[in-house]
Each structure stands twice: as C-alpha cells, then as structure tokens.
Short mmCIF file of C-alpha atoms in Angstrom, two decimals:
data_model
loop_
_atom_site.label_atom_id
_atom_site.label_comp_id
_atom_site.label_asym_id
_atom_site.label_seq_id
_atom_site.Cartn_x
_atom_site.Cartn_y
_atom_site.Cartn_z
CA MET A 1 98.92 45.97 51.71
CA ASP A 2 101.66 43.93 50.04
CA LYS A 3 101.11 40.16 49.86
CA ARG A 4 104.63 39.74 51.19
CA SER A 5 103.41 41.01 54.57
CA VAL A 6 100.76 38.26 54.87
CA SER A 7 101.37 35.00 56.74
CA ALA A 8 99.17 32.07 57.71
CA VAL A 9 98.71 29.15 60.08
CA ILE A 10 96.75 26.06 59.04
CA ALA A 11 95.60 24.00 62.02
CA TYR A 12 93.55 20.86 61.52
CA CYS A 13 92.66 17.39 62.80
CA SER A 14 92.13 14.65 60.23
CA PRO A 15 91.52 11.07 61.41
CA ALA A 16 90.62 9.77 57.94
CA GLY A 17 92.58 12.16 55.71
CA ALA A 18 89.87 14.32 54.10
CA THR A 19 90.56 17.37 56.26
CA ARG A 20 94.29 16.93 55.69
CA HIS A 21 93.59 16.92 51.96
CA VAL A 22 91.80 20.28 52.21
CA ALA A 23 94.56 21.68 54.43
CA ARG A 24 97.11 20.76 51.76
CA ALA A 25 94.98 22.39 49.07
CA ILE A 26 94.96 25.56 51.15
CA GLU A 27 98.72 25.29 51.68
CA ALA A 28 99.29 24.88 47.93
CA ALA A 29 97.11 27.91 47.17
CA LEU A 30 99.00 30.04 49.68
CA GLY A 31 102.23 28.86 48.11
CA GLU A 32 101.05 30.17 44.72
CA PHE A 33 100.93 33.63 46.31
CA GLY A 34 104.30 33.17 47.99
CA ILE A 35 102.68 33.39 51.42
CA PRO A 36 104.52 31.55 54.21
CA CYS A 37 102.45 29.28 56.40
CA LYS A 38 102.78 26.78 59.21
CA THR A 39 100.63 23.65 58.79
CA LEU A 40 99.96 21.71 61.99
CA ASP A 41 97.89 18.61 62.80
CA ILE A 42 96.36 19.54 66.16
CA GLY A 43 94.91 16.16 67.04
CA LYS A 44 97.55 15.73 69.72
CA GLU A 45 98.05 18.04 72.69
CA GLU A 46 101.72 18.69 72.06
CA THR A 47 101.00 20.00 68.56
CA ARG A 48 98.00 22.00 69.82
CA ARG A 49 100.33 23.84 72.20
CA SER A 50 102.70 24.64 69.32
CA ALA A 51 99.80 25.80 67.16
CA ARG A 52 98.45 28.06 69.91
CA SER A 53 101.87 29.70 70.17
CA GLU A 54 101.96 30.26 66.41
CA VAL A 55 98.46 31.77 66.45
CA ALA A 56 99.32 34.05 69.38
CA ALA A 57 102.00 35.64 67.21
CA LEU A 58 99.66 36.40 64.31
CA GLY A 59 99.03 40.02 63.44
CA PRO A 60 96.28 41.83 61.51
CA SER A 61 97.73 40.82 58.13
CA ALA A 62 97.76 37.11 59.04
CA CYS A 63 95.13 34.41 58.72
CA LEU A 64 94.33 31.28 60.70
CA PHE A 65 92.78 28.45 58.69
CA VAL A 66 91.32 25.88 61.08
CA GLY A 67 89.73 22.64 59.94
CA SER A 68 87.84 19.70 61.36
CA PRO A 69 85.89 16.68 60.17
CA VAL A 70 82.26 16.70 61.27
CA TYR A 71 81.62 14.06 63.93
CA VAL A 72 78.01 13.75 65.07
CA ASN A 73 77.23 17.26 63.73
CA HIS A 74 80.10 19.03 65.51
CA ALA A 75 83.82 19.65 65.20
CA VAL A 76 85.96 16.95 66.79
CA PRO A 77 87.04 17.67 70.39
CA PRO A 78 90.71 18.49 69.59
CA VAL A 79 89.62 21.28 67.24
CA ALA A 80 86.89 22.61 69.52
CA ASP A 81 89.35 22.59 72.44
CA PHE A 82 92.01 24.30 70.34
CA ILE A 83 89.70 27.20 69.49
CA ALA A 84 88.39 27.43 73.06
CA ASP A 85 91.94 27.69 74.42
CA LEU A 86 93.03 30.49 72.06
CA ALA A 87 93.65 33.83 73.73
CA SER A 88 90.90 36.42 73.42
CA GLY A 89 91.46 39.70 71.64
CA ALA A 90 92.92 38.20 68.47
CA ASP A 91 93.90 40.70 65.79
CA ALA A 92 93.94 38.38 62.80
CA ALA A 93 91.68 36.88 60.17
CA ALA A 94 90.31 33.34 60.33
CA VAL A 95 88.79 30.82 57.93
CA PRO A 96 87.08 27.76 59.46
CA PHE A 97 86.57 24.73 57.23
CA VAL A 98 84.94 21.34 57.73
CA THR A 99 84.81 18.07 55.86
CA TRP A 100 81.73 15.91 56.09
CA GLY A 101 80.81 12.42 54.92
CA GLY A 102 77.50 13.00 53.16
CA ALA A 103 75.14 12.30 56.07
CA SER A 104 75.01 15.80 57.57
CA SER A 105 77.51 18.60 58.01
CA GLY A 106 75.62 19.50 61.18
CA VAL A 107 76.30 22.76 62.94
CA ALA A 108 80.08 22.43 63.10
CA LEU A 109 80.95 25.29 60.74
CA HIS A 110 78.66 27.76 62.49
CA GLU A 111 79.95 26.73 65.91
CA MET A 112 83.58 27.06 64.84
CA GLY A 113 82.93 30.44 63.24
CA SER A 114 81.10 31.70 66.33
CA ALA A 115 83.90 30.54 68.64
CA LEU A 116 86.55 32.22 66.48
CA ALA A 117 84.53 35.44 66.29
CA ASP A 118 84.15 35.41 70.08
CA LYS A 119 87.96 35.32 70.30
CA GLY A 120 88.16 38.43 68.12
CA PHE A 121 89.03 36.88 64.75
CA ARG A 122 87.64 38.42 61.56
CA LEU A 123 85.97 35.70 59.49
CA MET A 124 87.24 36.18 55.93
CA GLY A 125 85.80 32.97 54.52
CA ALA A 126 84.60 29.47 55.38
CA ALA A 127 84.09 26.15 53.65
CA LYS A 128 82.34 22.82 53.95
CA VAL A 129 83.79 20.12 51.71
CA LEU A 130 82.42 16.66 51.00
CA GLY A 131 84.72 13.72 51.69
CA ARG A 132 84.32 9.96 51.72
CA HIS A 133 82.57 8.98 54.93
CA SER A 134 85.24 7.85 57.37
CA MET A 135 83.18 4.93 58.71
CA MET A 136 82.61 3.37 55.29
CA TRP A 137 86.09 2.17 54.34
CA ARG A 138 84.82 -1.40 54.02
CA SER A 139 81.97 -0.45 51.70
CA ARG A 140 82.11 -1.04 47.95
CA SER A 141 80.10 2.14 47.42
CA PRO A 142 80.94 4.57 50.22
CA ILE A 143 79.15 7.88 50.37
CA GLY A 144 81.47 10.59 49.08
CA ASP A 145 83.74 8.16 47.28
CA GLY A 146 86.56 10.02 45.50
CA ARG A 147 85.99 13.22 47.43
CA PRO A 148 87.48 15.67 48.01
CA GLY A 149 88.34 15.77 44.31
CA ASP A 150 89.72 18.22 41.78
CA GLU A 151 86.61 20.38 41.71
CA ASP A 152 86.56 20.59 45.51
CA ASP A 153 90.22 21.63 45.45
CA ARG A 154 89.49 24.28 42.84
CA GLN A 155 86.74 25.82 44.97
CA VAL A 156 88.97 25.79 48.06
CA GLN A 157 91.85 27.41 46.18
CA GLU A 158 89.57 30.10 44.76
CA MET A 159 88.41 30.78 48.32
CA VAL A 160 92.02 31.24 49.42
CA ALA A 161 92.61 33.67 46.56
CA THR A 162 89.60 35.74 47.65
CA VAL A 163 90.73 35.70 51.29
CA ILE A 164 94.19 36.94 50.32
CA ARG A 165 92.64 39.67 48.19
CA ARG A 166 90.49 40.75 51.12
CA LEU A 167 93.54 40.93 53.36
CA THR A 168 95.62 42.93 50.90
CA GLU A 169 93.22 45.11 48.91
CA ALA A 170 91.08 47.78 50.56
CA GLY A 171 87.38 47.53 49.80
CA SER A 172 87.56 43.95 48.49
CA GLY A 173 84.91 42.60 50.87
CA GLY A 174 84.52 40.64 54.08
CA PRO A 175 84.05 39.59 56.78
CA VAL A 176 81.67 36.63 56.43
CA SER A 177 78.40 36.82 58.32
CA LEU A 178 77.84 34.20 61.00
CA GLN A 179 74.26 34.07 59.79
CA ASP A 180 75.52 32.67 56.48
CA LEU A 181 77.19 29.80 58.36
CA ASP A 182 73.92 28.96 60.13
CA TYR A 183 72.65 27.29 56.96
CA GLN A 184 70.79 24.28 58.35
CA PRO A 185 66.98 24.39 58.02
CA ALA A 186 65.29 25.61 61.18
CA ALA A 187 63.25 22.40 61.36
CA ILE A 188 66.32 20.27 62.08
CA ARG A 189 68.82 22.76 63.51
CA GLU A 190 67.90 22.09 67.14
CA GLU A 191 68.05 18.32 66.60
CA LEU A 192 71.50 18.55 65.03
CA ALA A 193 72.85 20.81 67.77
CA ALA A 194 71.55 18.52 70.53
CA ALA A 195 73.46 15.48 69.25
CA SER A 196 76.94 14.81 70.59
CA LEU A 197 79.77 12.35 70.26
CA GLU A 198 79.33 11.38 73.91
CA LYS A 199 75.66 10.51 73.38
CA ALA A 200 76.36 8.73 70.10
CA ARG A 201 78.91 6.40 71.67
CA ALA A 202 76.07 4.51 73.36
CA HIS A 203 74.85 3.45 69.91
CA MET A 204 78.22 2.82 68.29
CA PRO A 205 79.61 -0.67 67.79
CA GLN A 206 81.89 -1.88 70.53
CA ARG A 207 85.52 -2.65 69.77
CA THR A 208 86.87 -6.03 70.77
CA VAL A 209 90.59 -6.57 71.32
CA HIS A 210 91.76 -10.10 70.48
CA GLY A 211 94.93 -10.67 72.47
CA ASP A 212 95.61 -13.96 70.71
CA ARG A 213 95.93 -12.11 67.39
CA CYS A 214 97.77 -9.00 68.57
CA THR A 215 101.49 -8.84 67.69
CA GLU A 216 101.99 -5.58 69.61
CA CYS A 217 103.16 -3.94 66.37
CA GLY A 218 101.96 -0.49 67.48
CA LEU A 219 100.25 0.45 64.20
CA CYS A 220 97.07 1.27 66.11
CA VAL A 221 99.04 3.63 68.35
CA ASP A 222 100.59 5.37 65.34
CA ALA A 223 97.25 5.65 63.53
CA CYS A 224 95.38 7.20 66.46
CA PRO A 225 94.94 10.92 65.78
CA THR A 226 94.54 11.84 69.45
CA ASP A 227 97.03 9.64 71.35
CA ALA A 228 94.13 7.61 72.72
CA VAL A 229 95.67 4.14 72.26
CA GLU A 230 98.33 2.58 74.47
CA LEU A 231 99.84 -0.92 74.45
CA SER A 232 99.64 -2.63 77.83
CA PRO A 233 100.65 -5.07 76.36
CA PHE A 234 97.58 -5.10 74.07
CA PRO A 235 95.65 -1.99 72.95
CA VAL A 236 93.95 0.02 75.69
CA PHE A 237 91.83 3.10 74.93
CA ASN A 238 91.80 6.23 77.09
CA ASP A 239 89.29 9.08 77.32
CA ARG A 240 90.89 10.99 74.43
CA CYS A 241 89.31 8.50 72.00
CA ILE A 242 87.03 10.18 69.45
CA SER A 243 85.65 6.89 68.04
CA CYS A 244 87.23 7.26 64.61
CA PHE A 245 87.93 3.49 64.44
CA ASN A 246 91.31 4.08 62.80
CA CYS A 247 92.67 1.40 65.10
CA VAL A 248 90.25 -1.12 63.61
CA ARG A 249 90.99 -0.02 60.06
CA VAL A 250 94.78 -0.27 60.21
CA CYS A 251 95.29 -3.45 62.23
CA PRO A 252 96.81 -6.05 59.87
CA GLU A 253 95.88 -8.95 62.15
CA ASP A 254 92.25 -7.95 62.81
CA ALA A 255 93.21 -7.90 66.47
CA ILE A 256 90.80 -4.98 67.02
CA SER A 257 87.39 -5.69 65.57
CA ALA A 258 84.04 -3.93 65.35
CA ASP A 259 80.89 -4.67 63.36
CA LEU A 260 80.08 -1.46 61.47
CA THR A 261 77.22 -2.93 59.42
CA LYS A 262 74.44 -1.17 61.34
CA THR A 263 76.47 2.02 61.48
CA GLU A 264 76.70 2.07 57.69
CA GLU A 265 72.96 1.51 57.41
CA MET A 266 72.33 4.42 59.77
CA ILE A 267 74.68 6.68 57.78
CA ARG A 268 72.88 5.92 54.53
CA ALA A 269 69.51 6.53 56.18
CA ARG A 270 70.65 9.93 57.48
CA ALA A 271 72.01 10.90 54.06
CA GLU A 272 68.68 9.96 52.48
CA ARG A 273 66.73 11.83 55.14
CA PHE A 274 68.66 15.11 55.07
CA ARG A 275 69.73 15.22 51.39
CA GLU A 276 72.00 18.14 52.21
CA ALA A 277 73.04 20.31 49.28
CA PRO A 278 75.30 21.69 48.03
CA GLU A 279 77.84 19.04 48.92
CA THR A 280 80.78 21.45 48.86
CA GLN A 281 80.06 25.08 49.65
CA ILE A 282 82.29 28.13 49.99
CA PHE A 283 81.23 31.10 52.10
CA LEU A 284 82.67 34.51 51.20
#
C-alpha cells in the first residue's frame, strides 16, 4: 500500500501539556512521511464531537492516535468518554498513548487499548511516556522534570515509523497484543484498577476562591481543559472538573488557592513504593 493512501487523526486531552507534547511529536513524525492528519484536543465536548466525525470517516489505511494523561491510574474522563462514544465496527488502526507523572501509569493504557479493540480497531502500537507530574509545578524538584524530552520524542517517532510500515507493507507485523499492555504486576493490578478520580477527590486538597482578590480576568476559564469553570461573577466549578488544578496554577492574583503539600508527599511516596520501570515504553 502506498503511504500516500494513509491518513491519521490524533485525539488527545492534555491539562498540563505533556500529552500535547507527545501528540505534536506524533504529528511531526507523520509529517516526515507526508501523511495528512487532523490533531484535536478532545477535552471539550464540542471538539470531541468533531473528532468523532473525523474518526467515523477513517478507512482501513488510516490510524487513530488517542492520548491521555494518567489520572488516578486511568485515562481522564474526556478521553474515556470519547472512546466509549465511538461507533462500533471500526475498520481502522489505532495507537493509544498515555503520559504519566512518575507515581504510577496505572491501568490506563490497557483500558484504552481494550476499549478501542472492542470498537473494532486494530492496535498497531501503544506508548507510555514519562512527563513532569502535573501536580508538582510548585516543587523545586518535580518528579519527571524535563520530560518528555528528546529521547522520549525519538522513541515515539520510531513507533510512528513502525506503525506506518505496518499499515503499508504486507507482513511487517502487528497488531499489538492486549496482554502486552497489561504490564502491571499482578500483586498491585487490582488495587490500581479499583482506584478512581471520584474516590480520590475525597482526599484531594480543597480549592478556595477568594472573591476579594479575583479580578474576573477569565484566565482560569481559558486554562480549564474541560470547560468546568464559569465566572458568576467569581469562579464556579461544575461536574466536568477533573481536578487538574490548572485554575490554581494560572491565577495571577492567587484568587484560587489550594495547599498541595500533602499531595506532593503522597505522590513521592507512591513513586517510591511502585518504582515503575521503564519510565517510557513503546509497545509494538
């Protein structure tokens, strides 16, 4: 099959930027092959609808790359919902990818791969990529600092090259086994799967909105990856919130505050406990 007949869609959600970084590395690699692609941030419902339409038009020589950060061991809700809402009977290839902050990559990649396979996609590759932990922006030594980096990009781009070869050259390998994506040790797999963002919220720091500091600038609204913040006249959070704390991070007046000290301690303790390796891993 000629490479000119191949096309791609890259759909991702990236509250802190690491997953966007990987999506752009994929986009650049596809560009090297002259393969057209649509790259869409699916954190917001309007873009998810557009992305679903693009995916519905994919044929057997096309590939969907779909990426998510790992939040409490799983893909974030916008990505999980996007995959769940795709039409069944897909006749295209897919490559799930996740970014994780060094504590645990959980079961997100296996769950995303399983959901895509259930929709009929052929898994031609997958990746987990280390990134700076999104909750440690205040730290002087965040876990995953400087990641994803050049070596991570190189591994991702080599994965894309292999995926394109598999789509265009008969007998070049694939698909990826779901068993390969179920890489967590059996001793902790059940624990990781049982955790959830909803359960974790009970232990997360509470945000406080300081109306006397708020200038109603709207930066928190713009920074929210899921349209979960509204001004009325001060920030109000709806049920689309995924607890990324972008609103706290970007506010120039500290009008939205949260004490993340204990959260950082917990993250470091989990990283020490699990010691997950390799940090970046490509599945082909």
